[in-house]
Amino acid sequence: MALCGIGCVNWSVEGVDLWCLRANSCARAPIGRPGRARCVLIWRRRGGVRCNASTRSAVLGDNCGVSGSVEEEEEQEELGIVTRFEMDDFDVSDRVSIGLGGRADEVVFEAIVRNSNSPLHNTRVVLRELTSFQAQRRGKRAIEVLRKLARRRFLYHSYSMQVHGYISTPSSGNSGSFTLVHGYHGSFSLRHWLQQSDWLPTLEATLALDEESVRRVGDDTVGGPAVSRQLRLIRLLMRDLLIGVNYLHSHGLAHTELRLENVHISPVDRHIKVGLLGNAADFDVNRESKNVLHGNTDRRKMMIAFDMRCVGFMMAKMVLRELMEPSHFTKFKIFLMKGNDPSCLREFLSPMLNKNSPSGNTGMQILDRNWGAGWNLLALLLATKPSQGMSCVDALRHPFLCGPRWRVEPSMNIIRWGLGSTAVRITEEYIYGRHQRGRLAHFIELMEMLNPHSKPKSWLELLPGRWRLLYCTGRHIGLTLRQPAKRVLIGDVRLNVERTSERKNAFTFTSNIGFDVMIGRNWPHDKTGVSGSLKITSSFRLRAGRRLYLKEEEVAGGTFFPTQSASSGSVEQKLLGKRWRKAVPFSEIPSSLPVAKLVSGDVDVAMTLDGPLGSDVQAAARVLNEVRLQVPPEMFDVSKVVCGTYVDSRLLILRSVKGSALLFTRHCADQTG
């Protein structure tokens, strides 16, 4: 086959050289530099390659022609545009918008293009003068990324800050002046938008949230209360941001600088611009070498995980406005830097966010909706390990961003997360009526059925840590209807699990019970008193075991407790119904399920009382009896815990010898000090 024609372009910042090969001859036709602006366009056609370059002073003739026939139906694909400007092409403004702030090695100007021959005539642009060598390298990298993404220019213009060209002035020194010319997309970055007092109605007006936009985002509420309005707006911003980041990832690029300060909202097309791509990094370092193929795969996963983590930080600031304060965001970052699991963020942030909002924090209400789907998405975005994270496509399919109009089949992890989140929220209401107690017992049974870590090997990794008791399905005795000898107000009840060095499966369980002894008759209004603590320690060994689910005929014989059959029977009816049939991994309830069996050893009890009560033995005994009466028996005598039925990164369920369940959440509140 004869060689019809090949066009090669050697790109550089200062000049563009065009080479044309025809048959077996080679002719070089360099493009001269114009007076003011220069634009180089390249088209690919069927049957050959045609090169066309237009300037203000010269037009190439047949030296860059196309050999061979061209079909009538042609497909044109623009590969790149690079424009060189002069300073005389602009009217520079005497002020700069606050949202365009740059780095220390950048000088930013706003300007209007006054060159009537330019397609950008009377268009407002941003001139970003790059003074250092590193800054100029970022600017040239932004132009290089532009050429790489120009195959799909529509998406590039929609989700990236458009680079129009550059101004380059050579000097006598080693490096000349280099100024990047890019688009102007409003005076505020997304951070400045969120810092405004009227940010919600202003952003709604900027994005023109009509009924069509509401339909696209999947929320059927127009207007609505503040929580619904913010949720709809956050869904729009997050989906637009993820589409733009996914556009970069699909072209083998990582942004590496995703922050609220670098993101702008264009009032023209109402899209989020992910900023300049001067620090965009390629996934593949060396595609030609087969030895680095595995390394490039790991590099790709790590860079995607880094970008998604940055998106998670942006989402956290958008939803939880308190994190816009540097002190709160510093605590937030320290919590994650210390290796804490992001799934425990709700337990960590609740004291901080609910401190000044008695009616409830708006951001927490947004994340708590839809069975806590927002916390699940935030935990996946902020995952420290690339294998535990998610891609942009998976995030766009997450129930939190889809809304009620988009039917999304939840995964098993989402179902487990929703059950646990709902159980935690019910326990926070504290008023345990018969209906709430029944729902909590039902959710706990469902979680045990769907336990993702049934083998002891998984428990060895997840069980150690500090856990806070949320609820017990056993008895509940308070102070309201009694006249105790000593009025004791129970505080936090925690369970510390530590691995011992003796054996691999050996643990130490320590139950820490904090309480206050209230003195005087005004205790319903004044809860201050003498502080005290109770500490119970016991050793345990972890083994594999099974939990039996009893049949009705077995219970009728009188061998087992009747409460077990009633509980398992109701769960069996609900699990096999239409609502849970798809979620349950088995067609019928099995007779037994694997659990982690706990074999206890000796128990040590120690109590500490402050003030004069510490020296009164009889008063201390009455306080001890009152504490023992109010707390679950399994927390006073941890040897009554016989097995663990559910564990993950944030929740733990233990069962006692009488069958009652204890629900714990991983405690991380004081690990940032």
XYZ file of C-alpha atoms in Angstrom:
673
model
C 0.000 0.000 0.000
C 1.372 3.414 -0.977
C 1.825 6.104 1.618
C -0.689 8.827 0.740
C 0.168 11.557 3.219
C 1.234 12.060 6.832
C 1.126 15.300 8.790
C 3.267 15.701 11.900
C 3.232 18.645 14.237
C 6.052 19.544 16.592
C 4.401 21.593 19.347
C 6.305 24.124 21.397
C 5.420 27.242 23.297
C 7.435 29.668 21.182
C 6.670 28.290 17.736
C 4.939 25.543 15.810
C 6.722 23.577 13.103
C 4.624 21.752 10.517
C 6.006 18.794 8.570
C 4.332 17.278 5.516
C 5.406 14.024 3.912
C 4.175 13.125 0.442
C 5.038 9.758 -1.107
C 8.790 9.338 -0.602
C 9.700 13.024 -0.298
C 9.772 15.261 2.744
C 9.255 19.017 2.669
C 9.377 21.287 5.698
C 7.040 24.262 5.893
C 7.553 26.217 9.111
C 4.753 28.513 10.141
C 5.939 32.063 10.631
C 5.132 34.051 13.740
C 2.245 36.475 13.361
C 2.089 39.997 14.620
C -0.509 39.518 17.353
C -2.338 36.220 17.512
C -1.768 32.829 15.997
C -4.076 29.838 15.896
C -3.077 26.370 14.683
C -5.801 23.894 13.734
C -5.405 20.299 12.643
C -8.119 18.146 11.057
C -8.129 14.414 10.451
C -10.011 13.158 7.403
C -10.651 9.791 5.865
C -8.213 8.777 3.164
C -5.351 10.923 4.403
C -4.314 13.776 6.602
C -4.881 17.410 5.814
C -2.981 20.158 7.602
C -4.254 23.706 7.628
C -2.744 26.686 9.403
C -4.043 30.246 9.192
C -2.235 33.403 10.254
C -2.683 37.106 9.674
C 0.345 37.342 7.366
C 0.669 34.079 5.395
C -1.390 31.142 4.260
C 0.176 27.833 3.265
C -0.386 26.627 -0.252
C -0.061 23.202 -1.806
C 2.962 22.345 0.339
C 0.561 20.987 2.936
C -2.051 19.444 0.671
C -3.771 16.104 0.880
C -3.009 13.305 -1.554
C -5.708 10.829 -2.366
C -9.465 11.162 -2.635
C -11.638 12.409 0.235
C -15.110 10.970 0.728
C -18.155 13.238 0.768
C -19.148 12.338 4.322
C -16.168 13.538 6.351
C -15.637 13.348 10.081
C -13.675 16.288 11.498
C -12.127 16.077 14.909
C -10.266 19.041 16.280
C -7.136 17.959 18.092
C -5.853 21.161 19.620
C -5.883 24.928 19.708
C -3.001 27.070 20.914
C -3.250 30.861 20.705
C -0.470 33.303 21.342
C -1.441 36.805 22.423
C 0.316 40.086 22.986
C -0.320 42.454 25.857
C -1.680 45.026 23.381
C -4.631 42.666 22.775
C -6.114 43.374 26.217
C -7.567 46.168 28.286
C -6.378 45.306 31.775
C -8.755 46.112 34.631
C -7.598 47.974 37.733
C -9.186 45.462 40.121
C -9.282 41.689 40.581
C -12.124 39.538 41.932
C -11.552 37.924 45.297
C -12.150 34.416 43.953
C -9.211 34.603 41.530
C -6.478 34.658 44.139
C -3.361 32.806 43.044
C -0.187 31.473 44.571
C 2.777 33.461 45.784
C 4.516 33.055 42.404
C 1.473 34.212 40.391
C 0.177 37.693 39.537
C -3.475 37.749 38.480
C -5.231 40.379 36.324
C -8.685 40.701 34.820
C -8.841 41.964 31.246
C -11.095 42.455 28.214
C -9.950 41.277 24.785
C -9.960 44.374 22.534
C -8.466 42.819 19.390
C -11.330 42.915 16.879
C -9.784 40.094 14.825
C -9.823 37.699 17.754
C -12.803 35.370 18.278
C -12.641 36.424 21.933
C -13.335 40.069 21.137
C -15.001 41.872 24.098
C -14.673 38.741 26.235
C -13.561 38.991 29.853
C -10.537 36.783 30.545
C -7.999 36.251 33.306
C -4.295 36.946 32.811
C -2.228 34.842 35.187
C 1.415 35.934 35.085
C 3.683 33.103 36.193
C 6.892 34.479 37.667
C 8.851 31.442 38.877
C 10.136 28.486 36.901
C 7.764 26.105 38.687
C 4.802 28.356 37.919
C 5.726 28.578 34.238
C 6.021 24.828 34.116
C 2.485 24.579 35.511
C 1.237 26.947 32.815
C 2.856 25.003 30.006
C 1.502 21.800 31.513
C -2.021 23.286 31.377
C -1.561 23.890 27.641
C -0.263 20.357 27.175
C -3.305 18.943 28.996
C -5.529 21.099 26.781
C -4.115 19.437 23.681
C -4.610 16.002 25.240
C -8.246 16.656 26.149
C -9.177 18.468 22.949
C -10.617 15.325 21.382
C -13.731 15.926 23.458
C -13.708 19.699 23.686
C -17.359 19.932 24.664
C -16.750 18.176 27.975
C -13.478 20.046 28.420
C -15.197 23.420 28.115
C -18.060 22.273 30.345
C -16.062 21.003 33.295
C -12.637 22.627 33.105
C -11.444 26.202 33.226
C -10.821 26.964 29.553
C -7.286 27.955 28.559
C -7.414 30.412 25.638
C -3.684 30.850 25.130
C -0.608 32.541 26.515
C 1.597 35.628 26.367
C 5.297 34.893 26.113
C 7.905 37.635 26.171
C 11.553 36.524 25.749
C 14.166 38.307 27.811
C 17.924 38.467 27.984
C 17.993 36.207 31.033
C 17.499 32.497 31.257
C 13.707 32.659 31.582
C 11.320 35.129 30.033
C 7.872 36.264 31.052
C 5.019 33.800 30.637
C 1.358 34.697 31.186
C -1.477 32.213 30.893
C -4.760 33.468 29.418
C -7.774 31.524 30.648
C -11.514 31.932 31.027
C -13.315 34.069 33.570
C -16.056 32.133 35.383
C -17.408 34.555 37.939
C -15.818 36.508 40.740
C -16.154 33.794 43.421
C -14.686 30.365 43.907
C -16.893 27.709 45.465
C -15.321 28.423 48.849
C -16.267 32.094 48.637
C -19.791 31.139 47.580
C -20.229 28.964 50.669
C -18.885 31.673 52.969
C -21.634 34.116 52.010
C -24.483 34.615 54.479
C -27.075 34.177 51.704
C -25.201 31.427 49.892
C -28.186 29.093 49.492
C -30.596 31.397 47.567
C -27.699 32.959 45.648
C -26.378 29.626 44.409
C -29.892 28.476 43.583
C -30.363 31.572 41.449
C -26.929 31.142 39.817
C -27.622 27.515 38.928
C -31.188 28.377 37.808
C -32.762 25.457 39.639
C -35.903 25.018 37.585
C -38.067 21.919 37.485
C -35.895 20.347 34.781
C -32.806 20.678 36.973
C -34.694 19.182 39.884
C -35.733 16.230 37.728
C -32.141 15.668 36.664
C -30.844 15.602 40.204
C -33.558 13.198 41.294
C -35.286 15.202 44.047
C -39.023 15.727 43.741
C -39.100 18.593 46.245
C -39.192 22.118 44.793
C -38.452 24.802 47.364
C -39.084 22.895 50.569
C -37.407 23.378 53.938
C -33.772 24.317 54.341
C -32.565 20.726 54.667
C -34.242 19.608 51.428
C -33.010 22.689 49.561
C -29.425 22.187 50.699
C -29.564 18.480 49.909
C -30.775 19.206 46.370
C -28.050 21.806 45.844
C -25.302 19.559 47.205
C -26.432 16.757 44.906
C -26.174 19.064 41.903
C -22.722 20.332 42.858
C -21.361 16.889 43.733
C -22.668 15.241 40.570
C -21.246 18.012 38.380
C -17.911 17.825 40.187
C -17.715 14.031 39.865
C -18.553 14.160 36.152
C -15.705 16.629 35.601
C -13.214 14.562 37.619
C -14.315 11.380 35.849
C -13.666 13.143 32.516
C -10.040 13.628 33.583
C -9.664 10.082 34.918
C -11.051 8.578 31.714
C -8.281 10.391 29.790
C -5.515 9.059 32.043
C -5.110 12.223 34.122
C -5.373 12.982 37.825
C -6.179 16.514 38.939
C -4.140 16.385 42.219
C -5.309 19.870 43.311
C -9.032 19.572 43.979
C -9.978 22.184 46.559
C -12.873 24.559 47.052
C -10.552 27.445 46.185
C -9.798 25.957 42.748
C -13.399 25.228 41.774
C -15.613 27.842 40.109
C -19.242 27.879 39.007
C -19.872 29.420 35.618
C -23.084 31.508 35.506
C -23.175 31.006 31.703
C -23.442 27.222 31.357
C -24.040 26.579 35.111
C -21.324 23.944 35.285
C -18.571 23.465 37.850
C -15.100 24.202 36.520
C -12.440 22.072 38.160
C -9.814 24.772 37.767
C -6.578 24.962 35.838
C -4.883 21.654 35.110
C -1.311 22.805 35.533
C -0.573 20.088 38.098
C -2.495 17.312 36.336
C -0.476 14.095 36.416
C -0.521 11.183 33.979
C -1.460 7.739 35.228
C 1.021 5.967 32.956
C 4.657 6.950 33.347
C 6.060 4.753 30.582
C 3.560 2.912 28.416
C 6.164 1.286 26.177
C 7.884 -0.688 28.893
C 6.122 -3.880 29.944
C 8.053 -4.007 33.215
C 6.248 -0.968 34.601
C 2.756 -2.122 33.656
C 1.999 -3.370 37.163
C 3.521 -0.212 38.636
C 1.308 1.960 36.433
C -1.756 0.065 37.633
C -0.879 0.775 41.264
C -0.065 4.363 40.381
C -3.452 4.765 38.704
C -5.300 3.401 41.741
C -3.369 5.621 44.138
C -3.891 8.778 42.097
C -7.603 8.101 41.657
C -7.877 7.468 45.397
C -6.081 10.768 46.095
C -8.471 12.728 43.865
C -11.493 11.015 45.413
C -10.181 11.814 48.886
C -9.961 15.474 47.885
C -13.554 15.266 46.622
C -14.498 13.830 50.016
C -12.933 16.798 51.808
C -14.871 19.152 49.535
C -18.123 17.295 50.205
C -17.511 17.415 53.965
C -17.074 21.200 53.840
C -20.123 21.688 51.636
C -22.413 19.651 53.889
C -20.921 20.412 57.308
C -20.438 24.170 57.253
C -18.630 24.102 60.622
C -15.639 22.498 58.881
C -15.085 25.755 56.982
C -13.505 27.038 60.202
C -9.764 26.199 60.214
C -9.756 24.921 63.808
C -12.560 22.422 63.212
C -11.124 21.293 59.883
C -7.730 20.754 61.526
C -9.319 18.394 64.072
C -11.121 16.678 61.227
C -7.873 16.079 59.328
C -5.972 14.961 62.441
C -8.690 12.388 63.128
C -8.123 10.870 59.680
C -4.331 11.212 59.746
C -4.157 9.139 62.936
C -5.519 6.153 61.051
C -9.094 6.247 62.344
C -11.667 4.686 60.066
C -13.771 7.288 58.178
C -16.887 5.248 58.934
C -16.617 6.488 62.548
C -16.899 10.152 61.532
C -20.432 10.522 62.861
C -19.413 9.361 66.326
C -16.446 11.757 66.243
C -18.233 14.829 64.845
C -21.495 14.616 66.819
C -20.213 16.384 69.982
C -18.630 19.142 67.896
C -21.568 19.778 65.569
C -24.405 19.500 68.104
C -22.753 21.705 70.701
C -24.391 24.962 69.561
C -27.469 23.568 67.833
C -30.034 22.132 70.285
C -32.530 21.458 67.479
C -30.019 19.414 65.478
C -27.303 20.232 62.973
C -28.494 20.764 59.385
C -25.481 18.999 57.868
C -25.955 15.944 60.081
C -29.633 15.816 59.108
C -28.623 15.814 55.438
C -26.136 12.978 55.925
C -28.592 11.024 58.110
C -31.269 10.954 55.433
C -31.952 7.788 53.445
C -30.662 5.489 56.196
C -27.413 7.404 56.648
C -26.393 7.146 52.981
C -24.479 10.436 53.142
C -22.146 9.162 55.872
C -21.520 6.030 53.813
C -20.572 8.031 50.723
C -18.326 10.312 52.785
C -16.568 7.310 54.356
C -15.946 5.718 50.946
C -14.583 8.961 49.484
C -12.229 9.483 52.437
C -10.959 5.883 52.514
C -7.224 5.749 53.202
C -6.537 2.574 51.209
C -7.155 2.624 47.419
C -8.765 -0.829 47.624
C -11.415 0.498 50.032
C -12.285 3.602 48.000
C -14.561 4.145 45.027
C -14.410 5.620 41.528
C -16.337 8.588 40.175
C -18.770 6.299 38.355
C -19.516 4.355 41.550
C -20.008 7.617 43.437
C -22.455 8.877 40.812
C -24.486 5.693 41.308
C -24.532 6.018 45.096
C -28.022 6.354 46.634
C -27.102 9.631 48.340
C -26.540 11.349 44.980
C -29.361 9.671 43.105
C -32.402 10.811 45.048
C -35.869 9.273 45.332
C -36.759 9.447 41.641
C -33.845 7.276 40.542
C -34.355 3.662 41.485
C -30.995 2.291 42.569
C -30.547 -1.279 43.720
C -28.554 -0.933 46.952
C -25.631 -3.234 47.524
C -25.364 -5.497 50.547
C -22.909 -3.056 52.161
C -25.410 -0.219 51.780
C -28.144 -2.372 53.359
C -25.933 -3.233 56.341
C -24.953 0.422 56.692
C -28.582 1.534 56.609
C -29.642 -0.957 59.269
C -26.831 0.092 61.592
C -27.371 3.828 61.027
C -31.098 3.555 61.730
C -30.477 1.583 64.916
C -27.986 4.220 66.094
C -30.430 7.049 65.440
C -33.207 5.272 67.367
C -30.921 4.848 70.369
C -30.188 8.594 70.357
C -33.856 9.372 70.990
C -33.435 7.779 74.437
C -37.199 7.363 75.022
C -37.566 3.632 74.538
C -41.230 2.785 74.050
C -42.461 -0.658 73.228
C -42.518 0.133 69.508
C -38.939 1.435 69.522
C -37.660 -1.523 71.513
C -39.284 -3.883 69.028
C -37.730 -2.060 66.062
C -34.282 -2.058 67.666
C -34.453 -5.781 68.425
C -35.584 -6.402 64.842
C -32.736 -4.357 63.332
C -30.189 -6.113 65.530
C -31.464 -9.505 64.379
C -31.238 -8.390 60.747
C -27.674 -7.174 61.205
C -26.703 -10.506 62.749
C -28.204 -12.326 59.782
C -26.158 -10.167 57.384
C -22.894 -10.248 59.347
C -20.066 -9.724 56.807
C -17.328 -11.039 59.132
C -18.320 -14.409 60.507
C -14.846 -15.983 60.674
C -12.641 -15.518 63.768
C -9.818 -14.225 61.569
C -11.815 -11.094 60.788
C -12.704 -10.620 64.458
C -9.025 -10.649 65.397
C -8.559 -7.509 63.276
C -11.815 -5.650 63.957
C -12.576 -6.441 67.606
C -9.691 -4.555 69.319
C -10.485 -0.929 70.122
C -12.717 1.219 72.293
C -16.463 0.706 72.039
C -19.311 2.757 73.531
C -22.508 1.019 74.616
C -25.573 2.299 72.760
C -28.346 -0.097 73.688
C -29.156 -3.378 75.405
C -32.188 -5.506 74.588
C -32.411 -6.565 78.244
C -33.864 -4.623 81.157
C -33.843 -0.822 81.496
C -34.091 0.690 84.987
C -33.784 4.435 85.558
C -34.430 6.968 88.332
C -37.886 8.235 87.413
C -40.209 5.856 89.321
C -37.876 4.837 92.158
C -36.568 6.254 95.426
C -33.058 4.777 95.633
C -30.764 5.166 98.597
C -28.238 6.979 96.383
C -29.283 8.713 93.191
C -26.717 7.814 90.537
C -26.685 9.225 87.014
C -24.914 6.872 84.593
C -22.636 8.495 82.004
C -20.855 6.741 79.147
C -20.408 2.986 79.366
C -17.393 1.859 77.354
C -15.819 -1.466 76.552
C -12.088 -1.517 75.820
C -10.819 -4.584 73.978
C -7.066 -5.173 73.829
C -5.037 -8.045 72.467
C -2.609 -9.706 74.843
C 0.831 -10.958 73.950
C 0.265 -14.427 75.383
C -1.793 -15.933 72.560
C -3.017 -14.785 69.187
C -6.670 -15.225 70.113
C -6.399 -13.846 73.669
C -8.061 -10.533 74.579
C -8.628 -8.376 77.626
C -12.110 -6.870 78.060
C -12.320 -3.793 80.286
C -15.716 -2.285 81.104
C -15.452 1.393 82.132
C -18.614 2.886 83.644
C -18.678 6.597 84.438
C -21.318 8.000 86.803
C -22.241 10.937 89.054
C -23.708 10.611 92.555
C -26.265 13.416 92.959
C -26.599 14.884 96.428
C -29.616 16.903 97.537
C -33.296 17.046 96.654
C -32.912 19.262 93.580
C -31.431 16.448 91.495
C -34.102 16.593 88.708
C -32.868 20.104 87.822
C -29.265 20.002 89.027
C -27.351 17.024 87.701
C -23.991 17.971 89.230
C -22.607 15.670 91.894
C -19.707 13.527 92.993
C -17.936 11.823 90.090
C -17.030 8.183 90.150
C -16.024 5.302 87.909
C -16.336 1.542 87.891
C -13.810 -0.678 86.140
C -14.372 -4.392 85.432
C -11.630 -6.419 83.729
C -11.702 -9.965 82.404
C -9.668 -12.085 79.975
C -11.255 -13.790 76.961
C -10.256 -16.264 74.312
C -11.782 -16.138 70.839
C -12.989 -19.306 69.151
C -15.237 -20.274 66.277
C -18.805 -21.151 67.213
C -22.381 -21.226 65.969
C -25.606 -19.674 67.185
C -28.690 -21.886 66.990
C -32.044 -20.614 65.730
C -34.659 -22.718 67.520
C -37.814 -24.163 66.025
C -41.197 -23.803 67.716
C -41.456 -27.483 68.564
C -38.080 -27.345 70.326
C -39.200 -24.465 72.506
C -42.533 -26.139 73.279
C -40.672 -28.905 75.113
C -39.611 -26.384 77.739
C -35.854 -26.716 77.200
C -35.160 -23.134 76.039
C -36.353 -19.640 76.825
C -39.603 -18.660 75.046
C -38.297 -15.188 74.253
C -35.797 -16.638 71.818
C -38.464 -18.337 69.718
C -40.659 -15.241 69.586
C -37.762 -13.099 68.447
C -36.472 -15.533 65.836
C -39.986 -16.261 64.577
C -40.780 -12.596 63.913
C -37.452 -12.109 62.187
C -38.031 -15.170 60.019
C -41.420 -13.863 58.887
C -40.031 -10.441 57.984
C -36.860 -11.679 56.304
C -38.762 -14.005 54.017
C -41.240 -11.289 53.047
C -41.164 -9.329 49.802
C -39.287 -6.366 51.246
C -36.198 -8.277 52.474
C -36.201 -11.271 50.141
C -33.678 -9.696 47.737
C -31.385 -8.517 50.509
C -31.093 -11.772 52.458
C -28.342 -14.027 50.988
C -30.321 -17.236 51.649
C -33.751 -18.457 50.634
C -34.769 -19.699 54.103
C -33.617 -19.007 57.623
C -30.833 -21.482 58.536
C -30.884 -23.454 61.739
C -27.604 -21.856 62.879
C -25.175 -19.118 61.914
C -21.425 -18.819 62.594
C -20.427 -16.525 65.454
C -17.292 -15.653 67.412
C -17.402 -17.608 70.671
C -15.930 -15.832 73.712
C -14.568 -17.901 76.614
C -14.016 -15.747 79.725
C -11.573 -16.026 82.590
C -11.294 -14.310 85.976
C -13.054 -10.999 86.655
C -11.581 -8.016 88.578
C -13.756 -5.124 89.828
C -12.494 -1.718 91.006
C -14.468 1.439 91.874
C -13.297 5.021 92.396
C -15.290 7.762 94.165
C -14.293 11.400 94.598
C -14.931 13.546 97.643
C -16.065 12.379 101.093
C -18.008 9.425 99.663
C -14.721 7.746 98.848
C -13.985 7.181 102.561
C -17.488 6.002 103.506
C -17.632 2.259 102.925
C -21.395 1.908 103.421
C -22.160 4.822 101.083
C -19.815 3.337 98.484
C -21.620 -0.013 98.760
C -24.996 1.656 98.165
C -23.584 3.488 95.149
C -22.183 0.221 93.778
C -25.560 -1.521 94.133
C -27.303 1.353 92.339
C -24.793 1.303 89.471
C -25.176 -2.467 89.205
C -28.949 -2.072 89.059
C -28.957 0.496 86.241
C -26.286 -0.814 83.889
C -26.792 -4.037 81.904
C -25.640 -7.075 83.885
C -23.241 -8.001 81.072
C -21.317 -4.755 81.559
C -21.004 -5.299 85.315
C -20.035 -8.944 84.905
C -18.393 -9.205 81.471
C -18.000 -12.972 81.908
C -21.713 -13.254 80.988
C -20.847 -12.297 77.380
C -20.663 -15.563 75.468
C -20.394 -14.676 71.761
C -20.092 -11.923 69.187
C -22.652 -11.958 66.392
C -21.794 -8.848 64.336
C -18.732 -6.660 63.812
C -17.558 -4.144 61.251
C -15.451 -0.996 61.280
C -17.989 0.993 63.353
C -20.535 -1.325 65.076
C -20.324 -4.366 67.364
C -23.041 -6.718 68.685
C -22.394 -9.100 71.588
C -24.777 -11.685 73.026
C -25.022 -12.705 76.688
C -25.783 -16.061 78.232
C -29.476 -15.070 78.600
C -29.743 -14.109 74.914
C -29.882 -10.319 75.309
C -27.908 -8.285 72.757
C -25.569 -5.355 73.417
C -25.073 -2.829 70.604
C -21.790 -0.872 70.588
C -20.310 1.823 68.359
C -16.590 2.397 67.953
C -15.543 5.284 70.189
C -13.085 7.770 68.668
C -14.132 11.070 70.264
C -11.016 11.754 72.324
C -8.299 10.450 70.008
C -7.350 13.803 68.479
C -5.748 15.283 71.546
